[in-house]
PDB file of C-alpha atoms and ligand atoms in Angstrom:
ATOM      1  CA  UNK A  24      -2.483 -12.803 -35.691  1.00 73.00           C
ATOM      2  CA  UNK A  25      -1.829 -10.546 -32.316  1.00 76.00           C
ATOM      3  CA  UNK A  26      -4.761 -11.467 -29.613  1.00 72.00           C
ATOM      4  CA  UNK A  27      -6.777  -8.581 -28.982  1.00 73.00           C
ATOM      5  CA  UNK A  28      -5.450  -6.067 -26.406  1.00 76.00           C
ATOM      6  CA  UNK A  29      -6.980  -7.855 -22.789  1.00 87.00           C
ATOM      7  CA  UNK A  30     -10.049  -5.442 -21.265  1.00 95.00           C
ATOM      8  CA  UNK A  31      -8.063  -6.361 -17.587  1.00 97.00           C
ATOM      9  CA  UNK A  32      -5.023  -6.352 -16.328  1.00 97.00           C
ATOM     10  CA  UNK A  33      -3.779  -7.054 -12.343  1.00 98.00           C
ATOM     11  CA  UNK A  34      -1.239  -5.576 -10.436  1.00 98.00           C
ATOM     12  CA  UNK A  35       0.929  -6.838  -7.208  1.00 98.00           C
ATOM     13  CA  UNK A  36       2.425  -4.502  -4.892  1.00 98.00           C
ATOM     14  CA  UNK A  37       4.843  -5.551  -2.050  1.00 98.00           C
ATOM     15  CA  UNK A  38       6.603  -3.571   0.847  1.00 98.00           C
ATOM     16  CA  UNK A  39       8.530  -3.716   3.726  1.00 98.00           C
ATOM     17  CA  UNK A  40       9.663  -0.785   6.429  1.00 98.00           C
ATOM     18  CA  UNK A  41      11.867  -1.771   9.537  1.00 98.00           C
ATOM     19  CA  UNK A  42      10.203  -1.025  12.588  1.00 98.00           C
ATOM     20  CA  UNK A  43      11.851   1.074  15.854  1.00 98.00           C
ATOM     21  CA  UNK A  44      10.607   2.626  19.320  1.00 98.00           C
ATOM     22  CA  UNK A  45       8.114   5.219  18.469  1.00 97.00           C
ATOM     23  CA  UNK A  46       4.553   7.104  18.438  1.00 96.00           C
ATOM     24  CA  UNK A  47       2.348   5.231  15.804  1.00 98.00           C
ATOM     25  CA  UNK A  48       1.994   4.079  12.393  1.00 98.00           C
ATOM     26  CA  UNK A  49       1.197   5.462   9.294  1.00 98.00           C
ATOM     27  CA  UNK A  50      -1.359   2.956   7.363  1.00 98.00           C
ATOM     28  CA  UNK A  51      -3.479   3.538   4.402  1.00 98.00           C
ATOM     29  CA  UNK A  52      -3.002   7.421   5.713  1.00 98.00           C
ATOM     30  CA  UNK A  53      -4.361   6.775   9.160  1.00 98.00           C
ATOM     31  CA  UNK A  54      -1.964   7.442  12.191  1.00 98.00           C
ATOM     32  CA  UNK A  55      -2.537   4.613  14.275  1.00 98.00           C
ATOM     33  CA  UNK A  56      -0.989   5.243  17.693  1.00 97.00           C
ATOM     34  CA  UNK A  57       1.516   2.531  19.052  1.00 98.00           C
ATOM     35  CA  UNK A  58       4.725   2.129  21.155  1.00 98.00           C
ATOM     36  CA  UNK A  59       7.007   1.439  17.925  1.00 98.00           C
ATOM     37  CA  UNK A  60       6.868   3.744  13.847  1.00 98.00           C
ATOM     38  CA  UNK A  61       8.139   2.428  11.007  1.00 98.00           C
ATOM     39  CA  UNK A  62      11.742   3.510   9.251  1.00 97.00           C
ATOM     40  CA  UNK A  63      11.942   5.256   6.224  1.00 93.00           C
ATOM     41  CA  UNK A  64      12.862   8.380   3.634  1.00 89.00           C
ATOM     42  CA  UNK A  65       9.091   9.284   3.035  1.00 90.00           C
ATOM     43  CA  UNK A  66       6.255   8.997   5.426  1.00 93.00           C
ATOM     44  CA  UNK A  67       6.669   5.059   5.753  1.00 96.00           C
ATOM     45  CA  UNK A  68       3.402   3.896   5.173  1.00 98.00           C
ATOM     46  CA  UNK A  69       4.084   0.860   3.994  1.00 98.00           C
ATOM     47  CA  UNK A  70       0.366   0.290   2.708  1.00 98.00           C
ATOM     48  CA  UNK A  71      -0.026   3.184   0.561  1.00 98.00           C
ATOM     49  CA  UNK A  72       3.680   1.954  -1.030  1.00 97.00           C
ATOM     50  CA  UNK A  73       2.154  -1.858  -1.485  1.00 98.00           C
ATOM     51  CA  UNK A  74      -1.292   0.022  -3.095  1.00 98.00           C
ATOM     52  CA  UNK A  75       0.995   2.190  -5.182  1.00 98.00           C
ATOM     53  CA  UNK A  76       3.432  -0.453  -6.391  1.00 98.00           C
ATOM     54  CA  UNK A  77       0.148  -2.755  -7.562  1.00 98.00           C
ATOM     55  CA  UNK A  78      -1.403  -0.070  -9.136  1.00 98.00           C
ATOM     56  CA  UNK A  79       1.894   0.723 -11.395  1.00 98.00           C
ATOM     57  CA  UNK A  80       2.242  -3.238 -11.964  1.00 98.00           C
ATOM     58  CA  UNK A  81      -0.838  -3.422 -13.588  1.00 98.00           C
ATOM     59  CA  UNK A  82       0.001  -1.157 -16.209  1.00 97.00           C
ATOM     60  CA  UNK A  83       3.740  -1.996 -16.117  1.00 97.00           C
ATOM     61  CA  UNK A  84       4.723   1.651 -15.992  1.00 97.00           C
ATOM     62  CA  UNK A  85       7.401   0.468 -13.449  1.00 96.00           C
ATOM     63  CA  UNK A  86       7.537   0.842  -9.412  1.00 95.00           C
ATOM     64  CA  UNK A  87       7.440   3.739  -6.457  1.00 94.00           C
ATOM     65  CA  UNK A  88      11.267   3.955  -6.548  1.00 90.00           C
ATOM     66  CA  UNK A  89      11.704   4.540 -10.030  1.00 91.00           C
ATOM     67  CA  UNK A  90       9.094   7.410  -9.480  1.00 90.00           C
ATOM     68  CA  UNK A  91      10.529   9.117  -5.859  1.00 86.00           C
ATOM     69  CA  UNK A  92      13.512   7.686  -6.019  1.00 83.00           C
ATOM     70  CA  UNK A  93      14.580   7.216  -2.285  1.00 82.00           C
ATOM     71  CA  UNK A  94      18.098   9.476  -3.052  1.00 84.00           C
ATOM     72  CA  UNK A  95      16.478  12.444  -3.610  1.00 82.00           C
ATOM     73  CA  UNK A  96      16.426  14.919  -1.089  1.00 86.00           C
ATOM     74  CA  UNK A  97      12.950  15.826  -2.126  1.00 82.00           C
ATOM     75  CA  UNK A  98      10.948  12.897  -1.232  1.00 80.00           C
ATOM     76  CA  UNK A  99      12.565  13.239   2.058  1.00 83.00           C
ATOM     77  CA  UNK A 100       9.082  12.395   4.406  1.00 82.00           C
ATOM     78  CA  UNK A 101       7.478  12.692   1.431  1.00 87.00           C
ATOM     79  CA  UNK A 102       3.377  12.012   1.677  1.00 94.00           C
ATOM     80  CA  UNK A 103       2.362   8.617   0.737  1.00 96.00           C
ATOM     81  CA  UNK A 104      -1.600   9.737  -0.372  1.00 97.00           C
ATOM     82  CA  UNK A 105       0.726  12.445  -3.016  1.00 96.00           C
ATOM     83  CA  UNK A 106       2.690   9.253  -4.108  1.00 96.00           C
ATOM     84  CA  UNK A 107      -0.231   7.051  -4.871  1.00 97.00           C
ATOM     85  CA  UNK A 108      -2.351   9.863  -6.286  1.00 98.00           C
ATOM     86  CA  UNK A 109       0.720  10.521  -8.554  1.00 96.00           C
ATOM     87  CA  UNK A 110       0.671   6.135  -9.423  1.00 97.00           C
ATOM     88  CA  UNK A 111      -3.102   6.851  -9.834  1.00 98.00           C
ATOM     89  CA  UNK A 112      -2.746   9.398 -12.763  1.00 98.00           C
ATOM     90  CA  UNK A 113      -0.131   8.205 -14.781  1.00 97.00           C
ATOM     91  CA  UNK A 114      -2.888   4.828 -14.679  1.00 98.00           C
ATOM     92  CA  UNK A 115      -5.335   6.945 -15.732  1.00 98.00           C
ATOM     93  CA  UNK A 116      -2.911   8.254 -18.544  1.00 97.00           C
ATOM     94  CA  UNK A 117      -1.853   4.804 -19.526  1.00 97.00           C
ATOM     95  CA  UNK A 118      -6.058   4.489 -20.117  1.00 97.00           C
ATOM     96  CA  UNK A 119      -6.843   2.172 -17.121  1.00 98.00           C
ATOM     97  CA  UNK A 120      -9.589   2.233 -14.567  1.00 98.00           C
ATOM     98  CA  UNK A 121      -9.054   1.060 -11.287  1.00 98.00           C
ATOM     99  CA  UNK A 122     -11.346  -1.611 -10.600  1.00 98.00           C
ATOM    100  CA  UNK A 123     -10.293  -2.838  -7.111  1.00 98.00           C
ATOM    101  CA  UNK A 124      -7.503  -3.654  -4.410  1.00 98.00           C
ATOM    102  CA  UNK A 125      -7.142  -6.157  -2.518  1.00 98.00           C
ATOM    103  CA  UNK A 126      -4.777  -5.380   0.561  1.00 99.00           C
ATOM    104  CA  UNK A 127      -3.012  -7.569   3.290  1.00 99.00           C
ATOM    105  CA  UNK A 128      -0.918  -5.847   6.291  1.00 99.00           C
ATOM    106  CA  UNK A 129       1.414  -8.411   7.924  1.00 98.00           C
ATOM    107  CA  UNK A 130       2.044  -6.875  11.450  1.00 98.00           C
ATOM    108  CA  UNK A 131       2.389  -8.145  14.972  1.00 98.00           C
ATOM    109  CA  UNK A 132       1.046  -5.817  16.813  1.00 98.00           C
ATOM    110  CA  UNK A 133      -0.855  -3.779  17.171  1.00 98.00           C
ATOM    111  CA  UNK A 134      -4.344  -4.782  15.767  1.00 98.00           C
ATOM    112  CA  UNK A 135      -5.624  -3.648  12.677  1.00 98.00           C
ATOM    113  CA  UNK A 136      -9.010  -4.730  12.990  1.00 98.00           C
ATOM    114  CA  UNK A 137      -9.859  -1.991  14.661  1.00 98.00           C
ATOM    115  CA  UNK A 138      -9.048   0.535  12.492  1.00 98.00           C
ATOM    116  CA  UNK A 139      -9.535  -1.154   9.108  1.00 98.00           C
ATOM    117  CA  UNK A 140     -12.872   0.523   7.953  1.00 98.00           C
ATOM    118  CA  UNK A 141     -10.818   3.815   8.452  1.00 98.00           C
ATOM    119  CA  UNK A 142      -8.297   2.601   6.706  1.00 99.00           C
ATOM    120  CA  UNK A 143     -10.414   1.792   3.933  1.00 99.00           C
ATOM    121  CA  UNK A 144     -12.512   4.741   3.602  1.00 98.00           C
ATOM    122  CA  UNK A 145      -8.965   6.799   3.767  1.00 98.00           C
ATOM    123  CA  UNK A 146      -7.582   4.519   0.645  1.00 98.00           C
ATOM    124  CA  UNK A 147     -10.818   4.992  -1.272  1.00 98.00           C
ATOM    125  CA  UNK A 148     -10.899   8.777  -0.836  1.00 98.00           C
ATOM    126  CA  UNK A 149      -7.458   9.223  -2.138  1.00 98.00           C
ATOM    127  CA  UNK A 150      -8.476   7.323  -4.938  1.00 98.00           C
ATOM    128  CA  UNK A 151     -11.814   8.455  -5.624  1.00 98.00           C
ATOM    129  CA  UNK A 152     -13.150   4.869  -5.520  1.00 98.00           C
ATOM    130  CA  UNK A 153     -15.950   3.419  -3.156  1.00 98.00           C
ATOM    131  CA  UNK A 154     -15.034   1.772  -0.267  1.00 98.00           C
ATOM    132  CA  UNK A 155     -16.103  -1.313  -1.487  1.00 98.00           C
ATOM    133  CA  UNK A 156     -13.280  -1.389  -3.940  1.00 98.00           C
ATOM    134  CA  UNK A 157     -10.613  -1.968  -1.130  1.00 99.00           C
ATOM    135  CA  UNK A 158     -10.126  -5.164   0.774  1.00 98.00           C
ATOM    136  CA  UNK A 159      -7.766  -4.537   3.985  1.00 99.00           C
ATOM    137  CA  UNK A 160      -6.709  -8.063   5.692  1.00 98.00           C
ATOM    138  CA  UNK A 161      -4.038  -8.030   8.594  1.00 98.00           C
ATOM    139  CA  UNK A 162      -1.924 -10.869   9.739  1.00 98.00           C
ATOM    140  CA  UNK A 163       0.624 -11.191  12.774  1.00 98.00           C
ATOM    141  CA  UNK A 164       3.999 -13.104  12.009  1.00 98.00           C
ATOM    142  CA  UNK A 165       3.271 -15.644  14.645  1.00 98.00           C
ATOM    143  CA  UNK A 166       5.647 -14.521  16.971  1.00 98.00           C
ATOM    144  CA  UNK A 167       8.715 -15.472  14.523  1.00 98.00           C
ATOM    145  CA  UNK A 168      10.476 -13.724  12.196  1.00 98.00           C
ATOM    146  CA  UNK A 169      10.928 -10.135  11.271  1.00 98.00           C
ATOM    147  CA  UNK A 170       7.579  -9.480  11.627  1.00 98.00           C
ATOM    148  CA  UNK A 171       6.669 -11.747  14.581  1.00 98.00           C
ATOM    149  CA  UNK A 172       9.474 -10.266  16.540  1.00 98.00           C
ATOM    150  CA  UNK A 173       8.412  -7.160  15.583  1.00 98.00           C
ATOM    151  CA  UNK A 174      11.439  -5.608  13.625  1.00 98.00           C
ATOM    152  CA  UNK A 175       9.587  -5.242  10.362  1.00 98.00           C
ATOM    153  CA  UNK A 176       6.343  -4.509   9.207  1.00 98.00           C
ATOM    154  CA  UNK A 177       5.250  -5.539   5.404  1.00 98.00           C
ATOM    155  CA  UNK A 178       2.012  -5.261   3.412  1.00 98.00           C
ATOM    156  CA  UNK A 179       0.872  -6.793   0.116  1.00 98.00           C
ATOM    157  CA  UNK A 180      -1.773  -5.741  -2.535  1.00 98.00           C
ATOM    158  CA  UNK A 181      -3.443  -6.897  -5.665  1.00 98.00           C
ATOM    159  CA  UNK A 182      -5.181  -4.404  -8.128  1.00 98.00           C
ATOM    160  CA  UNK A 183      -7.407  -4.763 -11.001  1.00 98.00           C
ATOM    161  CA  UNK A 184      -7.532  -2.378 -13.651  1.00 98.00           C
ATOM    162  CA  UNK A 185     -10.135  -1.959 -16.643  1.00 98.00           C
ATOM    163  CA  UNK A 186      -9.569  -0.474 -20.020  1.00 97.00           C
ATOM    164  CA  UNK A 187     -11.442   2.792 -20.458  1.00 92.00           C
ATOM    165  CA  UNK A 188     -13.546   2.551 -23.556  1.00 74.00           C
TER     166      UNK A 188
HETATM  167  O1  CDP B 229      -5.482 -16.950  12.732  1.00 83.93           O
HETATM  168  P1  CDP B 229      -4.457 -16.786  11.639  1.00 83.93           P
HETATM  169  O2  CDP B 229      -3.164 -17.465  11.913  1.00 83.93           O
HETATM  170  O3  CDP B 229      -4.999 -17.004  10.264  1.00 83.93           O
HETATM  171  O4  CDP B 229      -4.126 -15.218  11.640  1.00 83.93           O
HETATM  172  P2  CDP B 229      -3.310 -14.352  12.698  1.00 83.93           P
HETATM  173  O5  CDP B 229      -2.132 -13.778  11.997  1.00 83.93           O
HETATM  174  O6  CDP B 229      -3.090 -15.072  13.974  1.00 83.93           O
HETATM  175  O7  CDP B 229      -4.329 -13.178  12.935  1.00 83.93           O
HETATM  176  C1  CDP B 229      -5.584 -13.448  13.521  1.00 83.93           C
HETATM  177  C2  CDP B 229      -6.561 -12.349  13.158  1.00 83.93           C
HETATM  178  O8  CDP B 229      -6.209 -11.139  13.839  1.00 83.93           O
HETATM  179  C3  CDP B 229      -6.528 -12.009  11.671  1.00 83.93           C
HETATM  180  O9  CDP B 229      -7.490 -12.717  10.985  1.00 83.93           O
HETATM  181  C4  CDP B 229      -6.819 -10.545  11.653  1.00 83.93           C
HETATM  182  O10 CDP B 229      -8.195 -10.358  11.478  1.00 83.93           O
HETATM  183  C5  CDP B 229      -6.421 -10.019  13.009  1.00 83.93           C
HETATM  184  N1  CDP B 229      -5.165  -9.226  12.975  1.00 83.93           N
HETATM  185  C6  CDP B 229      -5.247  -7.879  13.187  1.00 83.93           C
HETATM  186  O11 CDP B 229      -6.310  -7.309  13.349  1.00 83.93           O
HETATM  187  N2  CDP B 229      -4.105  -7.131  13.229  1.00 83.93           N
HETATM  188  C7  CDP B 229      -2.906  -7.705  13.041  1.00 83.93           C
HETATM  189  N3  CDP B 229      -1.815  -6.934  13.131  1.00 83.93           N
HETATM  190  C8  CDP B 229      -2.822  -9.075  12.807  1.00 83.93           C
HETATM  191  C9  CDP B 229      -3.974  -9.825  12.789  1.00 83.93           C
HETATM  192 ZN1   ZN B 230       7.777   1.772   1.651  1.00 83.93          ZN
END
């Protein structure tokens, strides 16, 4: 006999933008200012791809690229809060809840820390969940690496979703 359909599912979202000279970052939403920006066809924020990717992987409706595919023209600098809100709805659709995320950046420099609770609050408003629903961690790459030397920047998330009654 089929097991009954599971009231929760999780999600994992990973990403990874090279990193050259530049003004700032784009995390969560937030421009953080700094002496390098990350490379990319949208926006680059590499968090709001990680959040996006986790939410879709809960519900297996696929990933970011197969949504804004980066070879269209259109999602040239496309917005990363439009992309996620777009992940968000077709969740919603597929008759999940987001429950919560759980976020790690890995970057060098600079420090997160002090920008993570408007990081947070910027994740949870695109979402329409409370802030307590979104973890945000940050780790260097110890100097080695991509990301130690500073070439890369990556972040990971986990998501749990509900079934709506
Ligand atoms: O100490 P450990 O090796 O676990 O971590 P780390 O990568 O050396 O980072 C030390 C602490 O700095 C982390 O726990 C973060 O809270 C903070 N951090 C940060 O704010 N921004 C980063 N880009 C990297 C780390
Ligand atoms: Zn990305």
């Amino acid at each position: 006999m089929p097991s009954p359909p599971h009231p929760f599912r999780i999600g994992l979202g990973h990403d990874t933008h090279r990193l050259g000279p530049g003004d700032g970052l784009l995390l969560g939403g937030v421009r953080i200012p700094h002496d390098r920006s990350a490379i990319g066809h949208s926006d680059a924020d590499v968090l709001l791809h990680a959040i996006t990717d986790a939410i879709l992987g809960a519900a297996a409706l696929g990933d970011i690229g197969e949504m804004f595919p980066d070879t269209l023209e259109a999602n040239r600098g496309r917005n990363s809060g439009e992309m996620l809100q777009a992940a968000a709805a077709r969740l919603a659709a597929a008759g999940w809840a987001l429950g919560n995320l759980d976020c790690v950046i890995f970057a060098q420099r600079p420090k997160i820390l002090p920008h993570r609770e408007r990081i947070r609050a910027s994740i949870a408003g695109l979402l329409g969940i409370d802030v307590e629903a979104v973890g945000l961690k940050a780790k260097t790459g110890e100097g080695v690496g991509p990301i130690g030397e500073e070439n890369a920047i990556s972040a990971e998330c986990v998501a749990l979703v509900v079934r709506r009654a």
